[in-house]
Amino acid sequence: MDMSTVQLFFNLYRSLPVSLAPACLSCLVQIASVRRSLFNNQERMKFLNELVQGVRQILESPQSLEEVNNFHEFCRLLARLKSNYQLGELVKVEGYPRFIELIAKFTVTSLQMWQFSPNSVHYLLSLWQRMVASVPYMKASEPHLLDTFCPEITKSYITSRLESVPVVLRDGLDDPLDDAGQQLEQVATIGRCQYEKTCQLLIQLFDDCVQRFSNSATERAVLEGQLTWLVYLIGAVIGGRASFANTDEHDLLDGDMICRVVQFMHFMEDKRASSEKLDLAFLNFFEQFRKIYVGEQVHKTSKVYRKLSEVLGLTDEAMVLEIIIRKIITNLKFWASSETIITKTLNLFNDLSVGYSSVRKMIKLDAVQFLLGNHTAEHFPFLGVNALQDLRCRTTFYTALGRLLMVDLGEDEERFERFITPISAQFDLIGNLIFSDSIQNVEETKRALIGLFRDLRGLAFACNSKSSYQMFFDWFYPSYTPILVRALQLWFDDPALTTALLKFMAEFVQNRTQRLQFDVSSPNGILLFRETSKVICTYGERLLQLGNPPKEQLYSRKLKGISICFSILRSALSGNYVNFGVFRLYGDNALDNVLNMFVKLLLSIPLQDLMDYPKLSLSYFGLLECLSQDHVEFVASLEPQVFLFVLSSISQGLTALDTMVSTGCCATLDNIVTYLFRKLTKRKSGENNERIVQLVESHAPVFQQMLSTVFNIITFEECRNQWSMSRPLLGLILLNEQFFSQLRQQLINAQPNEKQRELITISFRNLMDGIEPNLLTKNRDRFTQNLSVFRREINDSMKTNVVNGGL
């Protein structure tokens, strides 16, 4: 095996001017990335040895790495060595001890120069993180020496970041903490190697900073910045616990650090002196603590809780949860001006509300009961109309509150009414305003409505049982549903409001966990669909009057709303809580109106836009699949140009890169083709279906194109959803038998010799072997099996062609 290419690039790096040297290292990164399976074991070790020796030579004479581009590409090269090779292979290379020592010294020096090429640090830490993570799986007998060097790297990272604080404050530089998220995860893994040393270092530095912070009045900003780093680091190393074998000693060390952070947090709260960055650090710390020490997986006798009991008097998980919830309440009360803190706080609150055991402990806490009883702007200013620019976090808040409310709500309607009273009061006030002719502060009214719809969406999401949803439905309908239509009539051209309203409606009509199970005598399912129809039709009519906005605003002002409408309609049609036959039976046009509005909205979107916007594509094709399954007669009765548009969109969707889109298109096409074929079959038995015949004949080219597309994808491409693709194919063949014969003959004639033509002919004969001219399930399944064999035979034949052609 010729290794001269590797050596060539290392020689070029040393010889070429500084401006060209980075390109040599970039080429070496690509060479180091060559797939390892291309080599046998002996070749792989030889190749790795060459790379390691070249890297070692650079490290022994590192002067050229003072150039920032060289430095960056070299860090990439180091990271690639571990990502493409196993630790067990690295330790076997010649001169490994010297090699790892040089890398460790280079890493320590690089971390200390934190202002020099900060974007390169990720690659260095990635190398060490991957090596440490590989230790439990290493089978080689050679020493890896990580226990010797990892503590040095951990210490260098921690101390260099603390030393950066006064420089950042003095010179107004970018704070490395702002982009340290991934680095903290990497250091947490590295620090788990010789964990005792890592914890001792963090505890020593933390105690020193806290003591100086308590006694000093001059360096408080610097010390607070350093303590912020230490709180993040302590949270990170605690969070790094999950992927490693742990001992009781590690739990005790974690407990020591946790106690110190909680004590410091209480100290800062008493002084009311905490900064935004420090409070974000506390939130991150509690999030890491929650992942490891709160929930079903935590051992009840964990030494962490023993240490918390000894130092802080926190004897169990519930008492720790009380501290976290009180911190959440404090943040929500006093940080309304900081969207970052409010968002992070609510994300932590939401995460806590998901756990099965933790949420049952939380509901018993006085702090949680306070939240459930006082969720108003008076107690939590972030709920005020003008408190936040982005109101989406209110959905998170009410999702978490709703989960807590539902824990032991049962059928207690009085308790639900008490909880919902503040929201009812706001809706009553706004309802009176928007139905009057004099709205004095329009913008404030709109923001209040947006906030309410965000709140309701979160609460509706939390209603996962039949009883809780029924209470929510009875409260909202019919008292407040007119507000939806009225708001759309007034402000249909404001995407901030319409998006919030429509997303709430999408949640309201979704039959998640079978929660929309109304009693047999209840008309609620039909009433809900009628309101859904009103909302979509009201919005659609006014949106179509606006015309097309500028290209840069097309999605936000038009397509996004249409996409959500499609999702709402799909959920309502497939929710299985409405008998749609009732509408036509009793002359109710709610169903016809909303289906016609769907067509109008669809025709207002160019086909290319329909494919270019992923969320719109998913919602449209999902709705189309639902319509083709349960309302296929409506699809087949569309005007010829509309039906052609639908078929064209399906044809493009079949080749979409998104598997969900292509799979949905296959199901839709299968439903349409099955319906048409069965109608044509009934015609042969005497039923009059002239319109169906005309439909199939007028759109024959499109069906033939789709037959060709599906057949080619299955036969010649790397088909990830072969089963789904195979389902419509039989129906297409039966509708276009003559065209399929031509397709078959073209493929046979394209073969280079008689033997190949004969093999392909036999494969086609086997494909239709035992297949009857019907679309019964048994016949389809047999065709699918035949198709799998056919695909394999065709591919084998093609490979034989290539080999013979090469020979």
XYZ file of N, CA and C in Angstrom, residues 404-606:
609
model
N -50.281 19.843 35.770
C -50.393 19.786 37.232
C -51.853 19.782 37.670
N -52.669 20.585 36.998
C -54.098 20.628 37.340
C -54.763 19.276 37.107
N -54.372 18.588 36.018
C -55.047 17.343 35.641
C -54.627 16.143 36.489
N -53.584 16.282 37.306
C -53.068 15.122 38.039
C -54.161 14.449 38.851
N -54.896 15.215 39.653
C -55.963 14.612 40.464
C -57.268 15.379 40.303
N -57.472 15.956 39.104
C -58.690 16.721 38.860
C -59.918 15.826 38.802
N -59.770 14.671 38.116
C -60.911 13.769 37.978
C -62.062 14.460 37.282
N -63.237 14.464 37.924
C -64.417 15.136 37.359
C -64.832 16.324 38.219
N -63.865 16.918 38.919
C -64.134 18.036 39.823
C -64.311 19.324 39.021
N -65.543 19.594 38.609
C -65.822 20.751 37.764
C -65.630 22.069 38.513
N -65.917 22.073 39.818
C -65.755 23.304 40.593
C -64.290 23.732 40.640
N -63.406 22.772 40.812
C -61.988 23.089 40.849
C -61.514 23.615 39.496
N -62.021 23.010 38.419
C -61.668 23.485 37.082
C -62.178 24.909 36.877
N -63.392 25.197 37.338
C -63.950 26.538 37.197
C -63.116 27.566 37.964
N -62.648 27.190 39.156
C -61.817 28.114 39.936
C -60.518 28.424 39.200
N -59.940 27.382 38.606
C -58.690 27.572 37.873
C -58.893 28.464 36.653
N -59.991 28.280 35.943
C -60.193 28.951 34.660
C -60.781 30.352 34.823
N -61.169 30.719 36.038
C -61.834 32.012 36.265
C -61.042 33.210 35.759
N -59.712 33.310 36.016
C -58.974 34.477 35.494
C -59.019 34.578 33.967
N -58.957 33.436 33.282
C -59.013 33.448 31.816
C -60.412 33.836 31.360
N -61.443 33.330 32.061
C -62.823 33.696 31.722
C -63.029 35.200 31.828
N -62.476 35.795 32.875
C -62.642 37.238 33.073
C -62.026 38.016 31.919
N -60.852 37.578 31.464
C -60.208 38.271 30.343
C -61.003 38.101 29.055
N -61.523 36.899 28.819
C -62.312 36.659 27.610
C -63.596 37.479 27.629
N -64.238 37.559 28.789
C -65.474 38.355 28.885
C -65.196 39.810 28.547
N -64.083 40.321 29.071
C -63.727 41.712 28.826
C -63.443 41.957 27.346
N -62.636 41.081 26.751
C -62.278 41.266 25.340
C -63.481 41.007 24.437
N -64.321 40.028 24.809
C -65.528 39.751 24.017
C -66.430 40.963 23.936
N -66.617 41.639 25.063
C -67.449 42.849 25.060
C -66.832 43.931 24.183
N -65.496 44.005 24.191
C -64.813 45.021 23.396
C -64.978 44.785 21.899
N -64.669 43.571 21.452
C -64.610 43.342 19.998
C -65.996 43.238 19.359
N -67.026 43.027 20.173
C -68.381 43.020 19.601
C -69.028 44.394 19.693
N -68.292 45.334 20.279
C -68.780 46.716 20.300
C -68.181 47.461 19.112
N -68.666 48.633 18.875
C -68.183 49.402 17.722
C -67.004 50.305 18.067
N -66.628 50.320 19.344
C -65.565 51.253 19.747
C -64.458 50.524 20.498
N -63.450 50.086 19.740
C -62.256 49.497 20.361
C -61.214 50.607 20.409
N -60.934 51.098 21.599
C -60.075 52.275 21.706
C -58.605 51.941 21.458
N -58.119 50.869 22.073
C -56.710 50.507 21.893
C -56.641 49.176 21.144
N -56.588 49.279 19.824
C -56.654 48.083 18.977
C -55.449 47.170 19.199
N -54.248 47.754 19.212
C -53.044 46.935 19.335
C -53.005 46.199 20.668
N -53.402 46.870 21.721
C -53.408 46.230 23.036
C -54.443 45.111 23.082
N -55.586 45.329 22.459
C -56.629 44.294 22.411
C -56.136 43.078 21.638
N -55.451 43.331 20.518
C -54.928 42.216 19.722
C -53.893 41.419 20.518
N -52.985 42.132 21.208
C -51.958 41.424 21.990
C -52.594 40.624 23.116
N -53.640 41.170 23.720
C -54.335 40.429 24.776
C -54.954 39.150 24.214
N -55.529 39.247 23.026
C -56.114 38.061 22.392
C -55.046 37.034 22.031
N -53.927 37.510 21.491
C -52.833 36.585 21.138
C -52.375 35.835 22.378
N -52.194 36.565 23.478
C -51.779 35.916 24.720
C -52.786 34.884 25.191
N -54.080 35.237 25.105
C -55.122 34.291 25.546
C -55.139 33.030 24.691
N -54.986 33.198 23.374
C -54.989 32.016 22.501
C -53.750 31.140 22.757
N -52.627 31.777 23.058
C -51.437 31.011 23.439
C -51.706 30.230 24.725
N -52.350 30.903 25.699
C -52.672 30.240 26.968
C -53.588 29.041 26.735
N -54.635 29.254 25.950
C -55.619 28.194 25.727
C -55.020 27.014 24.975
N -54.111 27.309 24.058
C -53.463 26.205 23.335
C -52.697 25.308 24.296
N -51.949 25.919 25.223
C -51.221 25.124 26.210
C -52.150 24.326 27.100
N -53.254 24.957 27.547
C -54.201 24.269 28.428
C -54.901 23.127 27.688
N -55.288 23.383 26.428
C -55.950 22.336 25.644
C -55.009 21.161 25.410
N -53.718 21.446 25.207
C -52.735 20.378 25.019
C -52.664 19.472 26.248
N -52.825 20.077 27.433
C -52.726 19.297 28.679
C -53.971 18.457 28.953
N -55.075 18.756 28.274
C -56.320 17.992 28.492
C -56.250 16.679 27.724
N -55.675 15.670 28.327
C -55.436 14.408 27.628
C -56.473 13.330 27.921
N -57.402 13.608 28.803
C -58.421 12.599 29.133
C -59.794 13.087 28.674
N -60.728 12.167 28.582
C -62.081 12.505 28.133
C -62.733 13.503 29.080
N -62.573 13.272 30.385
C -63.258 14.134 31.356
C -62.679 15.544 31.357
N -61.356 15.668 31.295
C -60.748 17.005 31.319
C -61.070 17.768 30.036
N -61.055 17.078 28.902
C -61.393 17.752 27.651
C -62.857 18.193 27.655
N -63.736 17.344 28.200
C -65.155 17.677 28.240
C -65.389 18.950 29.058
N -64.669 19.077 30.186
C -64.806 20.289 30.999
C -64.326 21.514 30.228
N -63.205 21.361 29.545
C -62.670 22.479 28.762
C -63.638 22.844 27.641
N -64.188 21.846 26.970
C -65.113 22.087 25.867
C -66.375 22.796 26.365
N -66.932 22.301 27.471
C -68.162 22.896 28.011
C -67.940 24.338 28.439
N -66.711 24.636 28.916
C -66.409 26.020 29.301
C -66.280 26.915 28.060
N -65.628 26.419 27.013
C -65.315 27.255 25.854
C -66.482 27.389 24.892
N -67.259 26.312 24.726
C -68.364 26.331 23.755
C -69.698 26.327 24.501
N -70.624 27.166 24.157
C -70.629 28.162 23.060
C -70.263 29.569 23.516
N -69.806 29.713 24.788
C -69.613 31.057 25.352
C -68.584 31.882 24.585
N -67.477 31.243 24.182
C -66.354 32.021 23.655
C -66.012 31.712 22.199
N -66.650 30.727 21.592
C -66.333 30.427 20.186
C -66.665 31.588 19.240
N -67.703 32.400 19.504
C -67.941 33.536 18.588
C -66.772 34.517 18.538
N -65.954 34.551 19.606
C -64.806 35.457 19.618
C -63.799 35.067 18.533
N -63.689 33.754 18.257
C -62.756 33.296 17.219
C -63.121 33.889 15.866
N -64.386 33.749 15.499
C -64.831 34.227 14.192
C -64.742 35.750 14.112
N -65.151 36.410 15.209
C -65.129 37.882 15.208
C -63.696 38.414 15.085
N -62.763 37.784 15.787
C -61.364 38.217 15.707
C -60.821 38.054 14.291
N -61.202 36.968 13.611
C -60.743 36.759 12.235
C -61.374 37.766 11.284
N -62.632 38.139 11.544
C -63.279 39.138 10.694
C -62.601 40.495 10.809
N -62.159 40.821 12.026
C -61.569 42.133 12.258
C -60.106 42.202 11.836
N -59.333 41.138 12.157
C -57.871 41.231 12.026
C -57.279 40.051 11.246
N -57.946 39.649 10.190
C -57.489 38.526 9.369
C -56.138 38.800 8.720
N -55.762 40.089 8.625
C -54.511 40.448 7.957
C -53.338 40.595 8.920
N -53.533 40.207 10.185
C -52.456 40.258 11.173
C -51.979 38.833 11.456
N -50.852 38.395 10.858
C -50.434 36.995 11.009
C -50.106 36.595 12.442
N -49.684 37.556 13.280
C -49.386 37.211 14.675
C -50.644 36.720 15.382
N -51.770 37.399 15.135
C -53.025 36.993 15.776
C -53.604 35.742 15.132
N -53.644 35.724 13.797
C -54.271 34.576 13.130
C -53.503 33.286 13.391
N -52.179 33.375 13.468
C -51.392 32.169 13.753
C -51.703 31.633 15.134
N -51.742 32.523 16.138
C -52.057 32.085 17.504
C -53.451 31.472 17.575
N -54.423 32.118 16.914
C -55.806 31.628 16.933
C -55.921 30.273 16.241
N -55.346 30.180 15.056
C -55.473 28.941 14.279
C -54.731 27.782 14.942
N -53.576 28.066 15.564
C -52.852 26.990 16.242
C -53.627 26.490 17.461
N -54.302 27.405 18.161
C -55.183 26.948 19.238
C -56.277 26.051 18.675
N -56.876 26.465 17.560
C -57.956 25.667 16.962
C -57.440 24.299 16.529
N -56.208 24.262 16.006
C -55.620 22.981 15.584
C -55.474 22.042 16.772
N -55.135 22.601 17.931
C -55.030 21.780 19.142
C -56.412 21.383 19.655
N -57.353 22.294 19.587
C -58.703 22.080 20.127
C -59.426 20.935 19.423
N -59.196 20.771 18.114
C -59.940 19.755 17.354
C -59.198 18.432 17.244
N -58.004 18.353 17.824
C -57.200 17.141 17.666
C -57.618 16.080 18.684
N -57.923 14.897 18.186
C -58.420 13.814 19.048
C -57.244 12.991 19.572
N -56.357 13.670 20.320
C -55.209 12.969 20.887
C -55.666 12.094 22.045
N -55.100 10.901 22.125
C -55.406 9.906 23.178
C -56.914 9.684 23.327
N -57.636 9.787 22.200
C -59.083 9.531 22.179
C -59.834 10.374 23.214
N -59.420 11.623 23.380
C -60.058 12.471 24.393
C -61.397 13.023 23.921
N -61.597 13.084 22.589
C -62.863 13.582 22.052
C -63.840 12.424 21.876
N -64.259 11.863 22.992
C -65.226 10.758 22.968
C -66.503 11.245 23.642
N -67.379 11.843 22.854
C -68.614 12.375 23.416
C -69.657 11.265 23.565
N -70.609 11.497 24.450
C -71.658 10.494 24.668
C -72.498 10.298 23.413
N -73.173 9.156 23.340
C -73.953 8.803 22.147
C -75.019 9.858 21.853
N -75.616 10.409 22.902
C -76.698 11.381 22.709
C -76.185 12.810 22.561
N -74.856 12.994 22.602
C -74.294 14.341 22.556
C -74.051 14.791 21.121
N -74.451 16.018 20.793
C -74.169 16.561 19.447
C -72.835 17.307 19.394
N -72.011 17.198 20.456
C -70.822 18.047 20.557
C -69.843 17.871 19.409
N -69.685 16.642 18.919
C -68.766 16.415 17.813
C -69.175 17.198 16.576
N -70.474 17.181 16.267
C -70.989 17.915 15.109
C -70.875 19.413 15.339
N -71.190 19.848 16.558
C -71.097 21.277 16.875
C -69.656 21.770 16.760
N -68.707 20.960 17.220
C -67.298 21.331 17.120
C -66.872 21.455 15.660
N -67.346 20.534 14.816
C -66.968 20.602 13.403
C -67.588 21.831 12.740
N -68.804 22.182 13.134
C -69.429 23.377 12.553
C -68.631 24.629 12.893
N -68.142 24.705 14.133
C -67.320 25.854 14.507
C -65.998 25.851 13.739
N -65.444 24.659 13.544
C -64.208 24.526 12.767
C -64.421 25.028 11.347
N -65.547 24.635 10.762
C -65.881 25.062 9.401
C -66.004 26.586 9.332
N -66.650 27.189 10.336
C -66.811 28.650 10.354
C -65.453 29.353 10.409
N -64.565 28.843 11.275
C -63.254 29.468 11.439
C -62.468 29.407 10.136
N -62.400 28.226 9.518
C -61.619 28.074 8.283
C -62.215 28.901 7.151
N -63.547 28.876 7.021
C -64.185 29.612 5.926
C -64.048 31.125 6.119
N -64.203 31.596 7.369
C -64.066 33.032 7.634
C -62.654 33.497 7.295
N -61.672 32.750 7.773
C -60.282 33.120 7.502
C -59.967 33.012 6.011
N -60.383 31.916 5.396
C -60.074 31.686 3.986
C -60.657 32.747 3.078
N -61.929 33.118 3.308
C -62.581 34.114 2.450
C -61.826 35.445 2.481
N -61.453 35.857 3.672
C -60.787 37.155 3.794
C -59.334 37.094 3.327
N -58.696 35.967 3.527
C -57.320 35.830 3.062
C -57.258 35.901 1.542
N -58.218 35.282 0.875
C -58.221 35.285 -0.589
C -58.488 36.680 -1.153
N -59.164 37.521 -0.359
C -59.426 38.887 -0.811
C -58.163 39.747 -0.799
N -57.188 39.347 0.029
C -55.958 40.133 0.163
C -55.066 40.031 -1.064
N -55.176 38.952 -1.791
C -54.253 38.726 -2.894
C -52.911 38.222 -2.389
N -51.911 38.195 -3.263
C -50.599 37.665 -2.893
C -49.710 38.750 -2.308
N -49.133 38.507 -1.139
C -48.181 39.463 -0.557
C -46.848 39.385 -1.282
N -45.900 40.280 -0.966
C -44.551 40.191 -1.565
C -43.907 38.849 -1.273
N -42.997 38.439 -2.141
C -42.384 37.114 -2.050
C -41.763 36.849 -0.683
N -41.090 37.876 -0.118
C -40.410 37.671 1.158
C -41.398 37.505 2.318
N -42.667 37.926 2.110
C -43.678 37.791 3.149
C -44.713 36.722 2.814
N -44.486 36.008 1.728
C -45.491 35.065 1.242
C -45.828 34.004 2.287
N -44.793 33.429 2.914
C -45.069 32.359 3.875
C -45.735 32.892 5.135
N -45.172 33.953 5.711
C -45.686 34.438 6.993
C -47.087 35.017 6.872
N -47.405 35.660 5.760
C -48.700 36.333 5.636
C -49.769 35.506 4.944
N -49.369 34.433 4.268
C -50.388 33.650 3.555
C -50.227 32.148 3.753
N -49.075 31.611 3.358
C -48.932 30.154 3.311
C -48.964 29.517 4.697
N -48.436 30.209 5.697
C -48.433 29.638 7.050
C -49.857 29.451 7.557
N -50.701 30.465 7.361
C -52.099 30.347 7.778
C -52.827 29.240 7.046
N -52.588 29.133 5.741
C -53.228 28.067 4.960
C -52.752 26.700 5.443
N -51.462 26.596 5.729
C -50.906 25.329 6.222
C -51.590 24.900 7.520
N -51.787 25.858 8.440
C -52.446 25.511 9.707
C -53.904 25.134 9.457
N -54.568 25.835 8.540
C -55.965 25.481 8.191
C -56.048 24.047 7.676
N -55.100 23.656 6.821
C -55.081 22.277 6.327
C -54.905 21.288 7.488
N -54.045 21.636 8.441
C -53.843 20.753 9.601
C -55.107 20.655 10.445
N -55.790 21.797 10.638
C -57.046 21.793 11.401
C -58.060 20.884 10.722
N -58.217 21.046 9.421
C -59.219 20.266 8.688
C -58.884 18.781 8.714
N -57.612 18.470 8.587
C -57.223 17.056 8.650
C -57.572 16.447 10.007
N -57.233 17.165 11.094
C -57.535 16.649 12.435
C -59.030 16.470 12.634
N -59.813 17.430 12.126
C -61.269 17.340 12.291
C -61.860 16.188 11.477
N -61.350 15.995 10.260
C -61.891 14.938 9.398
C -61.491 13.538 9.867
N -60.302 13.427 10.444
C -59.808 12.103 10.832
C -59.972 11.820 12.324
N -60.626 12.726 13.055
C -60.731 12.570 14.505
C -61.689 11.490 14.950
N -62.551 11.051 14.050
C -63.481 9.952 14.358
C -64.490 10.341 15.440
N -64.860 11.617 15.464
C -65.893 12.035 16.415
C -67.077 12.719 15.726
N -67.103 12.652 14.374
C -68.194 13.252 13.613
C -68.698 12.244 12.585
N -70.019 12.088 12.518
C -70.626 11.306 11.443
C -70.967 12.286 10.323
N -70.135 12.322 9.285
C -70.269 13.362 8.265
C -71.494 13.169 7.377
N -72.061 11.969 7.385
C -73.278 11.761 6.607
C -74.442 12.582 7.106
N -74.382 12.992 8.382
C -75.473 13.760 8.987
C -75.644 15.109 8.297
N -74.542 15.720 7.861
C -74.618 17.072 7.315
C -75.487 17.126 6.064
N -75.231 16.248 5.117
C -76.026 16.264 3.882
C -77.438 15.758 4.136
N -77.564 14.822 5.075
C -78.885 14.258 5.379
C -79.833 15.334 5.884
N -79.304 16.265 6.693
C -80.147 17.304 7.284
C -79.935 18.679 6.649
N -79.275 18.699 5.502
C -79.130 19.957 4.770
C -78.188 20.958 5.397
N -77.265 20.478 6.199
C -76.265 21.363 6.811
C -75.077 21.459 5.856
N -74.714 22.669 5.472
C -73.654 22.845 4.466
C -72.278 23.089 5.078
N -72.089 22.814 6.372
C -70.797 23.065 7.022
C -69.686 22.263 6.357
N -69.943 20.989 6.061
C -68.929 20.147 5.432
C -68.625 20.617 4.018
N -69.678 20.865 3.232
C -69.467 21.315 1.850
C -68.726 22.647 1.809
N -69.072 23.544 2.729
C -68.418 24.859 2.748
C -66.918 24.746 3.000
N -66.548 23.923 3.982
C -65.135 23.852 4.340
C -64.336 23.102 3.270
N -64.966 22.105 2.621
C -64.271 21.398 1.546
C -64.085 22.304 0.329
N -65.091 23.107 0.036
C -64.963 24.052 -1.078
C -63.909 25.119 -0.776
N -63.834 25.523 0.507
C -62.814 26.500 0.878
C -61.418 25.889 0.740
N -61.301 24.612 1.065
C -60.022 23.920 0.867
C -59.593 24.007 -0.594
N -60.524 23.779 -1.496
C -60.201 23.830 -2.926
C -59.766 25.239 -3.328
N -60.491 26.255 -2.840
C -60.147 27.637 -3.202
C -58.751 28.005 -2.694
N -58.471 27.622 -1.446
C -57.157 27.923 -0.886
C -56.062 27.189 -1.647
N -56.348 25.936 -2.016
C -55.367 25.135 -2.737
C -55.036 25.766 -4.084
N -56.055 26.214 -4.799
C -55.840 26.778 -6.129
C -55.137 28.136 -6.072
N -55.121 28.749 -4.884
C -54.439 30.046 -4.761
C -52.934 29.881 -4.562
N -52.473 28.615 -4.451
C -51.049 28.351 -4.207
C -50.438 27.728 -5.458
N -49.404 28.314 -6.017
C -48.708 27.664 -7.143
C -48.159 26.306 -6.719
